[in-house]
Amino acid sequence: MANICSAGLDIGFASLNYVQIGILGIIQGISELLPISSTAHMRIVPAVLGWHDPGSAFSAAMQLAALVAVVSYFWRDVRQVTVGSVTALRERDYRSPSLRLGIAILVATIPIGIVGLALSPVLNACNSPLRSLTVIGYACVGLAILLALAEMTAKHRRTVGEMRMRDAVFVGLAQVGALIPGVSRSGSTLTAALFLNFKREEAARFSFLLGLPAIALAGLKELWHLFHAHMPLDAWLLLLFGLVVASISAFFAIWGLMKVLEKFSTWPFIIYRGALGIFLLVAVGTGYLQ
């Protein structure tokens, strides 16, 4: 289906109805925080159902739903890092674990901030080549392979409290990969943390905390662009509805992911990603999807 553009910005979601936005909001909320790529699902589901592509602007703005869910679920950690960092600075306690983690989170955000701004004109453009189903298919398979390697080689023994600055930089660089649709921000950072031998549930916690600034900046930046795109009120109401639905589903997605990682492994996600990527490549190759 054709995209809908406003001021060069892809706002295909404006052509959808509340039922469609609700369904996409649920899928977005779940897939945003699981290592399976929300962007991939925001392209696949509409393509299969014959709906308009909701556009990259919708996916980016929906990250604010993930922000709400992560802050709500990890409120104690977020409060400890923010309040603890302020207290440490006030008391000049530069060895404070909270301050060290806070600085590490900010440092880890720099790479994706720089690259994200540089690629923004391409990522958010109408008919962006990076949102093609072929690119997403290869990205799904590629990260599935990396996550499998991480799962097989990780010693699963470290905790967030043992995090070092170079760990944050490594995970931050991995987070840049999430700019490629199909990679997944949580997937790339979780994979990197596993390669650093973090326990599975600690790797997920590390991933979510490190992603907070990037998620917030990307979502707010997209809202700013949408504001200047002069969208009609109906489109804003659709977006707000999607945010509410996605926030609720994202919270339950975090809860489910943490429970799975506490008792099992990432193999269900690896298999799912790999199968999804192969399906996309075959579907595009045979002309089933375009």
XYZ file of N, CA, C and O in Angstrom, residues 72-265:
776
model
N 8.027 2.390 34.675
C 7.078 1.839 35.637
C 7.591 0.528 36.224
O 7.555 0.325 37.439
N 8.088 -0.362 35.360
C 8.516 -1.682 35.827
C 9.815 -1.596 36.637
O 9.964 -2.272 37.653
N 10.743 -0.773 36.177
C 12.043 -0.665 36.849
C 12.128 0.629 37.660
O 13.194 1.244 37.735
N 11.010 1.027 38.265
C 10.973 2.298 38.975
C 12.040 2.398 40.055
O 12.684 3.423 40.213
N 12.242 1.328 40.821
C 13.254 1.370 41.883
C 14.645 1.614 41.314
O 15.429 2.394 41.868
N 14.957 0.941 40.208
C 16.271 1.128 39.576
C 16.411 2.544 39.031
O 17.463 3.175 39.200
N 15.360 3.024 38.376
C 15.399 4.376 37.795
C 15.565 5.418 38.903
O 16.372 6.353 38.776
N 14.813 5.245 39.972
C 14.895 6.188 41.090
C 16.279 6.137 41.733
O 16.852 7.175 42.083
N 16.816 4.930 41.873
C 18.134 4.789 42.488
C 19.208 5.483 41.660
O 20.090 6.160 42.199
N 19.120 5.336 40.338
C 20.122 5.945 39.464
C 19.993 7.465 39.460
O 20.990 8.181 39.606
N 18.766 7.980 39.311
C 18.575 9.429 39.218
C 18.826 10.126 40.559
O 19.651 11.043 40.648
N 18.112 9.698 41.587
C 18.277 10.318 42.910
C 19.668 10.057 43.456
O 20.310 10.950 44.026
N 20.150 8.818 43.260
C 21.482 8.473 43.760
C 22.570 9.288 43.092
O 23.538 9.703 43.741
N 22.420 9.554 41.789
C 23.424 10.341 41.067
C 23.442 11.782 41.549
O 24.512 12.377 41.757
N 22.255 12.361 41.735
C 22.162 13.741 42.221
C 22.772 13.851 43.615
O 23.536 14.786 43.913
N 22.443 12.890 44.473
C 22.983 12.892 45.836
C 24.507 12.763 45.820
O 25.212 13.452 46.563
N 25.013 11.862 44.969
C 26.455 11.646 44.880
C 27.183 12.900 44.400
O 28.258 13.237 44.911
N 26.602 13.592 43.417
C 27.218 14.823 42.924
C 27.216 15.905 43.994
O 28.192 16.652 44.143
N 26.091 15.970 44.727
C 25.997 16.972 45.786
C 27.041 16.709 46.874
O 27.636 17.636 47.426
N 27.263 15.435 47.172
C 28.205 15.063 48.230
C 29.609 14.801 47.686
O 30.497 14.400 48.433
N 29.776 14.979 46.382
C 31.052 14.747 45.710
C 31.565 13.321 45.926
O 32.771 13.088 46.060
N 30.637 12.403 45.923
C 30.986 10.993 46.061
C 31.063 10.391 44.658
O 30.131 9.763 44.163
N 32.208 10.576 44.008
C 32.347 10.182 42.608
C 32.539 8.681 42.417
O 32.653 8.212 41.286
N 32.585 7.938 43.518
C 32.689 6.483 43.425
C 31.335 5.809 43.654
O 31.253 4.586 43.695
N 30.304 6.609 43.783
C 28.970 6.071 44.017
C 28.546 5.148 42.868
O 28.641 5.527 41.696
N 28.076 3.929 43.178
C 27.599 3.009 42.132
C 26.470 3.614 41.299
O 26.410 3.402 40.084
N 25.595 4.376 41.943
C 24.482 4.997 41.219
C 24.995 6.024 40.221
O 24.524 6.097 39.076
N 25.973 6.828 40.632
C 26.541 7.840 39.750
C 27.280 7.186 38.599
O 27.158 7.618 37.443
N 28.026 6.141 38.892
C 28.770 5.437 37.843
C 27.808 4.857 36.807
O 28.061 4.935 35.609
N 26.697 4.281 37.276
C 25.718 3.706 36.349
C 25.042 4.814 35.547
O 24.813 4.669 34.341
N 24.738 5.930 36.196
C 24.118 7.048 35.506
C 25.009 7.604 34.405
O 24.547 7.885 33.291
N 26.305 7.762 34.707
C 27.254 8.256 33.702
C 27.387 7.250 32.564
O 27.438 7.617 31.383
N 27.413 5.962 32.922
C 27.541 4.911 31.911
C 26.352 4.930 30.952
O 26.515 4.762 29.739
N 25.165 5.157 31.488
C 23.959 5.218 30.652
C 24.050 6.392 29.678
O 23.719 6.261 28.502
N 24.513 7.542 30.176
C 24.644 8.709 29.304
C 25.701 8.490 28.228
O 25.502 8.842 27.062
N 26.833 7.898 28.613
C 27.907 7.627 27.652
C 27.424 6.654 26.576
O 27.709 6.825 25.382
N 26.671 5.637 26.992
C 26.179 4.625 26.056
C 25.165 5.191 25.072
O 24.920 4.601 24.014
N 24.573 6.331 25.409
C 23.562 6.943 24.544
C 24.186 7.774 23.423
O 23.550 8.012 22.389
N 25.429 8.195 23.612
C 26.079 9.084 22.636
C 26.157 8.473 21.233
O 25.805 9.148 20.251
N 26.607 7.223 21.070
C 26.719 6.674 19.703
C 25.405 6.679 18.933
O 25.362 7.140 17.782
N 24.324 6.179 19.540
C 23.057 6.117 18.810
C 22.482 7.519 18.585
O 21.787 7.757 17.599
N 22.808 8.446 19.478
C 22.352 9.824 19.300
C 22.986 10.448 18.068
O 22.305 11.082 17.245
N 24.296 10.261 17.916
C 25.018 10.844 16.777
C 24.580 10.190 15.469
O 24.233 10.871 14.489
N 24.595 8.862 15.436
C 24.247 8.142 14.207
C 22.771 8.334 13.866
O 22.397 8.467 12.700
N 21.918 8.356 14.903
C 20.486 8.542 14.670
C 20.180 9.879 14.018
O 19.358 9.963 13.098
N 20.841 10.928 14.476
C 20.643 12.248 13.865
C 21.142 12.266 12.430
O 20.523 12.866 11.547
N 22.265 11.600 12.181
C 22.834 11.578 10.832
C 21.933 10.829 9.849
O 21.799 11.222 8.691
N 21.308 9.752 10.319
C 20.482 8.924 9.429
C 19.008 9.310 9.442
O 18.223 8.731 8.687
N 18.627 10.255 10.274
C 17.224 10.629 10.412
C 16.533 10.944 9.090
O 15.406 10.497 8.852
N 17.174 11.712 8.170
C 16.503 12.019 6.905
C 16.173 10.771 6.088
O 15.197 10.751 5.340
N 16.994 9.721 6.227
C 16.764 8.492 5.473
C 15.764 7.596 6.193
O 14.844 7.040 5.585
N 15.931 7.470 7.516
C 15.087 6.565 8.299
C 13.623 6.978 8.276
O 12.726 6.134 8.211
N 13.363 8.281 8.352
C 11.987 8.758 8.480
C 11.381 9.250 7.173
O 10.266 9.759 7.156
N 12.117 9.109 6.097
C 11.609 9.568 4.803
C 10.534 8.632 4.275
O 10.485 7.454 4.615
N 9.658 9.178 3.447
C 8.654 8.341 2.794
C 9.359 7.345 1.879
O 10.308 7.696 1.182
N 8.876 6.115 1.883
C 9.448 5.044 1.055
C 10.936 4.839 1.339
O 11.728 4.585 0.419
N 11.326 4.935 2.610
C 12.728 4.750 2.983
C 13.203 3.354 2.586
O 12.546 2.356 2.889
N 14.349 3.249 1.889
C 14.852 1.937 1.489
C 15.198 1.051 2.681
O 15.198 -0.178 2.554
N 15.496 1.656 3.831
C 15.841 0.874 5.015
C 14.630 0.161 5.615
O 14.788 -0.737 6.428
N 13.415 0.571 5.203
C 12.208 -0.084 5.708
C 11.692 -1.157 4.751
O 10.576 -1.651 4.898
N 12.506 -1.529 3.780
C 12.080 -2.583 2.860
C 12.030 -3.914 3.598
O 12.797 -4.170 4.531
N 11.126 -4.785 3.174
C 10.966 -6.082 3.828
C 12.210 -6.952 3.656
O 12.508 -7.790 4.511
N 12.942 -6.742 2.570
C 14.170 -7.509 2.348
C 15.229 -7.149 3.385
O 15.869 -8.031 3.976
N 15.408 -5.842 3.621
C 16.368 -5.389 4.639
C 15.968 -5.930 6.005
O 16.809 -6.440 6.771
N 14.693 -5.846 6.330
C 14.208 -6.324 7.621
C 14.420 -7.831 7.763
O 14.806 -8.329 8.827
N 14.175 -8.575 6.675
C 14.369 -10.024 6.710
C 15.809 -10.398 7.011
O 16.083 -11.245 7.880
N 16.753 -9.768 6.304
C 18.173 -10.050 6.553
C 18.579 -9.636 7.976
O 19.373 -10.325 8.633
N 18.034 -8.518 8.453
C 18.355 -8.051 9.806
C 17.850 -9.034 10.859
O 18.537 -9.306 11.855
N 16.650 -9.564 10.648
C 16.085 -10.542 11.594
C 16.967 -11.786 11.686
O 17.272 -12.272 12.775
N 17.373 -12.291 10.540
C 18.216 -13.490 10.508
C 19.594 -13.192 11.096
O 20.137 -13.980 11.884
N 20.167 -12.042 10.730
C 21.498 -11.687 11.209
C 21.578 -11.603 12.714
O 22.491 -12.174 13.337
N 20.616 -10.910 13.338
C 20.664 -10.792 14.797
C 20.322 -12.113 15.465
O 20.817 -12.404 16.561
N 19.492 -12.941 14.827
C 19.192 -14.261 15.387
C 20.476 -15.079 15.508
O 20.699 -15.767 16.521
N 21.325 -14.980 14.503
C 22.601 -15.709 14.532
C 23.503 -15.175 15.644
O 24.108 -15.933 16.409
N 23.588 -13.841 15.754
C 24.430 -13.236 16.801
C 23.916 -13.571 18.196
O 24.699 -13.876 19.108
N 22.596 -13.520 18.377
C 22.015 -13.837 19.688
C 22.256 -15.303 20.036
O 22.512 -15.639 21.197
N 22.192 -16.175 19.032
C 22.474 -17.596 19.267
C 23.921 -17.802 19.705
O 24.200 -18.572 20.637
N 24.844 -17.102 19.051
C 26.257 -17.198 19.429
C 26.475 -16.689 20.852
O 27.233 -17.280 21.629
N 25.793 -15.579 21.183
C 25.918 -15.027 22.534
C 25.368 -16.004 23.571
O 25.969 -16.201 24.634
N 24.238 -16.609 23.262
C 23.625 -17.561 24.185
C 24.537 -18.765 24.418
O 24.647 -19.274 25.542
N 25.194 -19.225 23.374
C 26.036 -20.419 23.485
C 27.372 -20.142 24.174
O 27.942 -21.040 24.813
N 27.879 -18.918 24.055
C 29.204 -18.617 24.613
C 29.166 -17.898 25.959
O 30.162 -17.904 26.688
N 28.032 -17.287 26.311
C 27.952 -16.508 27.555
C 28.069 -17.392 28.788
O 27.559 -18.518 28.814
N 28.734 -16.873 29.807
C 28.889 -17.601 31.067
C 27.761 -17.279 32.051
O 27.615 -17.941 33.070
N 26.975 -16.245 31.784
C 25.795 -15.900 32.586
C 26.120 -15.784 34.088
O 25.480 -16.416 34.928
N 27.084 -14.949 34.427
C 27.475 -14.862 35.832
C 27.543 -13.431 36.373
O 27.593 -13.222 37.588
N 27.537 -12.417 35.506
C 27.704 -11.043 35.964
C 26.368 -10.363 36.241
O 25.325 -10.758 35.716
N 26.407 -9.319 37.077
C 25.215 -8.544 37.402
C 25.437 -7.087 37.006
O 26.569 -6.669 36.706
N 24.355 -6.304 37.028
C 24.452 -4.889 36.671
C 25.393 -4.156 37.619
O 26.091 -3.217 37.217
N 25.443 -4.589 38.862
C 26.332 -3.949 39.831
C 27.799 -4.077 39.474
O 28.631 -3.314 39.960
N 28.140 -5.041 38.625
C 29.529 -5.256 38.213
C 29.847 -4.554 36.889
O 30.934 -4.719 36.343
N 28.910 -3.769 36.399
C 29.071 -3.089 35.127
C 30.249 -2.118 35.156
O 30.444 -1.387 36.118
N 31.048 -2.120 34.099
C 32.170 -1.200 33.951
C 31.888 -0.249 32.791
O 31.026 -0.525 31.961
N 32.640 0.831 32.725
C 32.393 1.827 31.684
C 32.560 1.231 30.295
O 31.788 1.538 29.374
N 33.549 0.379 30.120
C 33.750 -0.211 28.794
C 32.596 -1.137 28.412
O 32.307 -1.309 27.225
N 31.924 -1.720 29.415
C 30.740 -2.530 29.128
C 29.640 -1.644 28.549
O 28.970 -2.006 27.572
N 29.444 -0.484 29.173
C 28.404 0.445 28.721
C 28.695 0.941 27.309
O 27.785 1.057 26.484
N 29.966 1.212 27.015
C 30.341 1.677 25.679
C 30.061 0.582 24.646
O 29.523 0.851 23.558
N 30.407 -0.661 24.986
C 30.191 -1.785 24.069
C 28.704 -1.971 23.766
O 28.297 -2.115 22.616
N 27.891 -1.951 24.821
C 26.445 -2.115 24.637
C 25.872 -0.896 23.905
O 24.958 -1.016 23.095
N 26.410 0.282 24.207
C 25.961 1.495 23.526
C 26.236 1.450 22.038
O 25.402 1.876 21.225
N 27.399 0.929 21.652
C 27.725 0.791 20.235
C 26.804 -0.240 19.571
O 26.367 -0.055 18.428
N 26.502 -1.302 20.304
C 25.590 -2.321 19.774
C 24.200 -1.736 19.555
O 23.484 -2.122 18.623
N 23.828 -0.780 20.403
C 22.512 -0.164 20.314
C 22.326 0.593 18.994
O 21.200 0.736 18.502
N 23.425 1.034 18.398
C 23.362 1.742 17.116
C 22.742 0.844 16.048
O 22.038 1.308 15.141
N 22.997 -0.460 16.152
C 22.451 -1.395 15.181
C 20.941 -1.369 15.118
O 20.341 -1.724 14.096
N 20.307 -0.932 16.211
C 18.844 -0.900 16.269
C 18.250 0.109 15.296
O 17.046 0.078 15.032
N 19.079 1.002 14.749
C 18.577 1.965 13.766
C 18.200 1.270 12.461
O 17.445 1.809 11.661
N 18.745 0.082 12.259
C 18.391 -0.700 11.073
C 17.113 -1.471 11.389
O 17.091 -2.305 12.292
N 16.026 -1.204 10.683
C 14.770 -1.908 10.947
C 14.949 -3.427 10.867
O 15.553 -3.940 9.935
N 14.440 -4.105 11.882
C 14.567 -5.553 11.931
C 15.594 -6.024 12.935
O 15.581 -7.182 13.349
N 16.503 -5.135 13.340
C 17.540 -5.536 14.299
C 16.967 -5.622 15.711
O 17.177 -6.598 16.423
N 16.242 -4.593 16.157
C 15.656 -4.512 17.502
C 16.637 -3.918 18.503
O 17.759 -4.436 18.678
N 16.212 -2.830 19.161
C 17.067 -2.203 20.167
C 17.309 -3.135 21.337
O 18.438 -3.315 21.789
N 16.240 -3.737 21.865
C 16.417 -4.654 22.984
C 17.209 -5.884 22.555
O 17.998 -6.430 23.320
N 17.018 -6.311 21.301
C 17.753 -7.474 20.816
C 19.240 -7.219 20.703
O 20.063 -8.042 21.122
N 19.621 -6.069 20.146
C 21.037 -5.765 19.960
C 21.739 -5.543 21.296
O 22.863 -6.022 21.502
N 21.091 -4.832 22.217
C 21.726 -4.571 23.517
C 21.738 -5.818 24.398
O 22.697 -6.053 25.143
N 20.685 -6.621 24.335
C 20.658 -7.873 25.092
C 21.756 -8.807 24.602
O 22.464 -9.437 25.395
N 21.928 -8.882 23.289
C 22.979 -9.721 22.708
C 24.350 -9.263 23.178
O 25.193 -10.080 23.567
N 24.586 -7.956 23.132
C 25.882 -7.412 23.559
C 26.139 -7.717 25.029
O 27.253 -8.098 25.412
N 25.122 -7.550 25.870
C 25.282 -7.808 27.306
C 25.553 -9.284 27.573
O 26.323 -9.627 28.480
N 24.947 -10.171 26.803
C 25.218 -11.603 26.967
C 26.652 -11.929 26.564
O 27.317 -12.763 27.202
N 27.145 -11.299 25.509
C 28.537 -11.502 25.104
C 29.500 -11.061 26.220
O 30.632 -11.549 26.296
N 29.023 -10.133 27.075
C 29.841 -9.655 28.198
C 29.653 -10.522 29.447
O 30.100 -10.159 30.531
N 28.943 -11.649 29.279
C 28.760 -12.654 30.336
C 27.813 -12.229 31.459
O 27.908 -12.741 32.583
N 26.876 -11.324 31.157
C 25.859 -10.992 32.145
C 24.829 -12.121 32.218
O 24.589 -12.826 31.230
N 24.237 -12.302 33.392
C 23.123 -13.241 33.520
C 22.000 -12.759 32.599
O 21.878 -11.566 32.333
N 21.162 -13.673 32.143
C 20.139 -13.303 31.171
C 19.230 -12.191 31.691
O 18.987 -11.207 31.006
N 18.692 -12.359 32.923
C 17.783 -11.344 33.437
C 18.509 -10.030 33.739
O 17.946 -8.948 33.608
N 19.802 -10.116 34.114
C 20.593 -8.917 34.353
C 20.929 -8.222 33.033
O 20.978 -6.995 32.958
N 21.152 -9.025 31.993
C 21.413 -8.459 30.672
C 20.197 -7.674 30.180
O 20.323 -6.589 29.602
N 18.991 -8.230 30.431
C 17.764 -7.537 30.037
C 17.597 -6.248 30.836
O 17.243 -5.196 30.275
N 17.850 -6.325 32.132
C 17.747 -5.132 32.991
C 18.728 -4.057 32.544
O 18.384 -2.876 32.426
N 19.955 -4.468 32.279
C 20.997 -3.582 31.782
C 20.552 -2.943 30.469
O 20.677 -1.726 30.253
N 20.007 -3.767 29.580
C 19.541 -3.301 28.271
C 18.459 -2.242 28.406
O 18.514 -1.196 27.745
N 17.485 -2.488 29.260
C 16.371 -1.552 29.418
C 16.837 -0.235 30.025
O 16.437 0.844 29.578
N 17.681 -0.295 31.059
C 18.142 0.922 31.715
C 19.004 1.760 30.766
O 18.865 2.985 30.708
N 19.884 1.101 30.017
C 20.736 1.829 29.086
C 19.929 2.453 27.946
O 20.329 3.453 27.365
N 18.792 1.843 27.644
C 18.004 2.334 26.525
C 17.087 3.492 26.847
O 16.536 4.117 25.923
N 16.912 3.816 28.130
C 15.950 4.865 28.500
C 16.209 6.216 27.828
O 15.280 6.802 27.251
N 17.432 6.751 27.875
C 17.645 8.047 27.218
C 17.409 7.980 25.718
O 16.815 8.901 25.138
N 17.866 6.903 25.072
C 17.698 6.772 23.622
C 16.223 6.685 23.248
O 15.776 7.311 22.280
N 15.463 5.915 24.026
C 14.030 5.780 23.762
C 13.335 7.129 23.935
O 12.515 7.526 23.107
N 13.674 7.833 25.019
C 13.041 9.124 25.293
C 13.378 10.152 24.209
O 12.490 10.840 23.695
N 14.653 10.233 23.840
C 15.072 11.215 22.843
C 14.451 10.929 21.476
O 13.993 11.849 20.789
N 14.426 9.642 21.089
C 13.858 9.283 19.788
C 12.369 9.584 19.733
O 11.864 10.134 18.750
N 11.655 9.235 20.809
C 10.215 9.472 20.832
C 9.866 10.950 20.834
O 8.999 11.398 20.073
N 10.548 11.726 21.671
C 10.271 13.157 21.754
C 10.668 13.875 20.467
O 9.979 14.799 20.023
N 11.768 13.452 19.875
C 12.207 14.033 18.606
C 11.150 13.800 17.528
O 10.845 14.699 16.728
N 10.573 12.587 17.525
C 9.574 12.282 16.514
C 8.304 13.095 16.728
O 7.672 13.554 15.780
N 7.910 13.276 18.002
C 6.737 14.104 18.290
C 6.965 15.533 17.806
O 6.044 16.189 17.307
N 8.176 16.019 17.964
C 8.516 17.371 17.515
C 8.358 17.494 16.003
O 7.778 18.453 15.487
N 8.853 16.468 15.284
C 8.725 16.486 13.821
C 7.265 16.376 13.398
O 6.830 17.035 12.448
N 6.509 15.536 14.100
C 5.088 15.375 13.776
C 4.324 16.678 14.023
O 3.409 17.026 13.275
N 4.713 17.391 15.069
C 4.080 18.676 15.377
C 4.273 19.656 14.230
O 3.356 20.391 13.848
N 5.480 19.650 13.667
C 5.782 20.573 12.572
C 5.282 20.062 11.224
O 5.392 20.772 10.217
N 4.753 18.834 11.204
C 4.191 18.297 9.964
C 2.740 18.728 9.787
O 2.113 18.409 8.785
N 2.214 19.455 10.795
C 0.851 19.992 10.739
C -0.199 18.886 10.523
O -1.042 18.979 9.629
N -0.095 17.845 11.348
C -1.073 16.758 11.253
C -2.437 17.225 11.742
O -2.529 18.070 12.634
N -3.508 16.662 11.198
C -4.845 17.006 11.677
C -5.089 16.419 13.066
O -4.384 15.494 13.504
N -6.100 16.960 13.759
C -6.411 16.511 15.113
C -6.728 15.022 15.149
O -6.330 14.316 16.095
N -7.417 14.521 14.146
C -7.768 13.102 14.112
C -6.523 12.210 14.163
O -6.530 11.162 14.816
N -5.458 12.633 13.488
C -4.224 11.853 13.479
C -3.579 11.856 14.865
O -3.064 10.823 15.329
N -3.628 13.006 15.547
C -3.077 13.086 16.901
C -3.860 12.196 17.867
O -3.275 11.546 18.742
N -5.166 12.149 17.719
C -5.983 11.300 18.588
C -5.683 9.825 18.341
O -5.645 9.025 19.281
N -5.464 9.463 17.077
C -5.078 8.084 16.754
C -3.744 7.731 17.408
O -3.581 6.652 17.987
N -2.796 8.661 17.321
C -1.472 8.431 17.898
C -1.559 8.286 19.416
O -0.929 7.400 20.009
N -2.358 9.132 20.062
C -2.526 9.069 21.516
C -3.149 7.736 21.921
O -2.715 7.106 22.893
N -4.151 7.302 21.182
C -4.788 6.017 21.464
C -3.778 4.878 21.342
O -3.719 3.976 22.192
N -2.964 4.929 20.297
C -1.943 3.912 20.107
C -0.932 3.893 21.235
O -0.494 2.819 21.683
N -0.564 5.076 21.735
C 0.393 5.174 22.836
C -0.146 4.532 24.106
O 0.579 3.821 24.820
N -1.412 4.772 24.407
C -2.019 4.201 25.613
C -2.047 2.680 25.527
O -1.654 1.972 26.462
N -2.511 2.166 24.392
C -2.590 0.716 24.201
C -1.198 0.091 24.256
O -0.981 -0.943 24.909
N -0.239 0.720 23.576
C 1.118 0.186 23.533
C 1.785 0.205 24.911
O 2.559 -0.698 25.242
N 1.490 1.223 25.733
C 2.074 1.307 27.072
C 1.656 0.122 27.923
O 2.471 -0.476 28.642
N 0.379 -0.220 27.848
C -0.138 -1.339 28.641
C 0.473 -2.657 28.178
O 0.941 -3.469 28.983
N 0.483 -2.876 26.869
C 1.023 -4.140 26.358
C 2.530 -4.229 26.593
O 3.069 -5.316 26.836
N 3.238 -3.089 26.546
C 4.684 -3.082 26.772
C 5.022 -3.475 28.200
O 6.008 -4.186 28.447
N 4.218 -3.028 29.152
C 4.463 -3.382 30.557
C 4.382 -4.889 30.739
O 5.240 -5.501 31.385
N 3.353 -5.500 30.180
C 3.206 -6.953 30.298
C 4.291 -7.689 29.517
O 4.688 -8.802 29.888
N 4.791 -7.064 28.452
C 5.878 -7.670 27.682
C 7.151 -7.744 28.531
O 7.859 -8.761 28.518
N 7.447 -6.672 29.281
C 8.617 -6.681 30.160
C 8.459 -7.766 31.220
O 9.386 -8.543 31.484
N 7.292 -7.806 31.839
C 7.030 -8.796 32.882
C 7.241 -10.213 32.339
O 7.909 -11.040 32.961
N 6.703 -10.482 31.165
C 6.848 -11.797 30.573
C 8.288 -12.122 30.228
O 8.763 -13.238 30.470
N 9.003 -11.136 29.656
C 10.391 -11.360 29.272
C 11.250 -11.673 30.490
O 12.067 -12.610 30.459
N 11.091 -10.911 31.572
C 11.894 -11.142 32.767
C 11.620 -12.516 33.359
O 12.534 -13.204 33.825
N 10.361 -12.952 33.336
C 10.017 -14.280 33.847
C 10.658 -15.375 33.007
O 11.164 -16.366 33.527
N 10.628 -15.190 31.685
C 11.222 -16.183 30.783
C 12.730 -16.270 31.000
O 13.298 -17.370 31.099
N 13.397 -15.110 31.081
C 14.848 -15.100 31.200
C 15.325 -15.585 32.567
O 16.455 -16.059 32.696
N 14.480 -15.459 33.591
C 14.844 -15.959 34.917
C 14.887 -17.484 34.949
O 15.650 -18.085 35.704
N 14.069 -18.132 34.132
C 13.929 -19.585 34.208
C 14.418 -20.318 32.956
O 14.770 -21.496 33.035
N 14.432 -19.629 31.826
C 14.761 -20.323 30.586
C 15.924 -19.608 29.883
O 16.851 -19.168 30.534
N 15.861 -19.516 28.564
C 16.925 -18.881 27.795
C 16.316 -18.011 26.704
O 15.104 -17.819 26.641
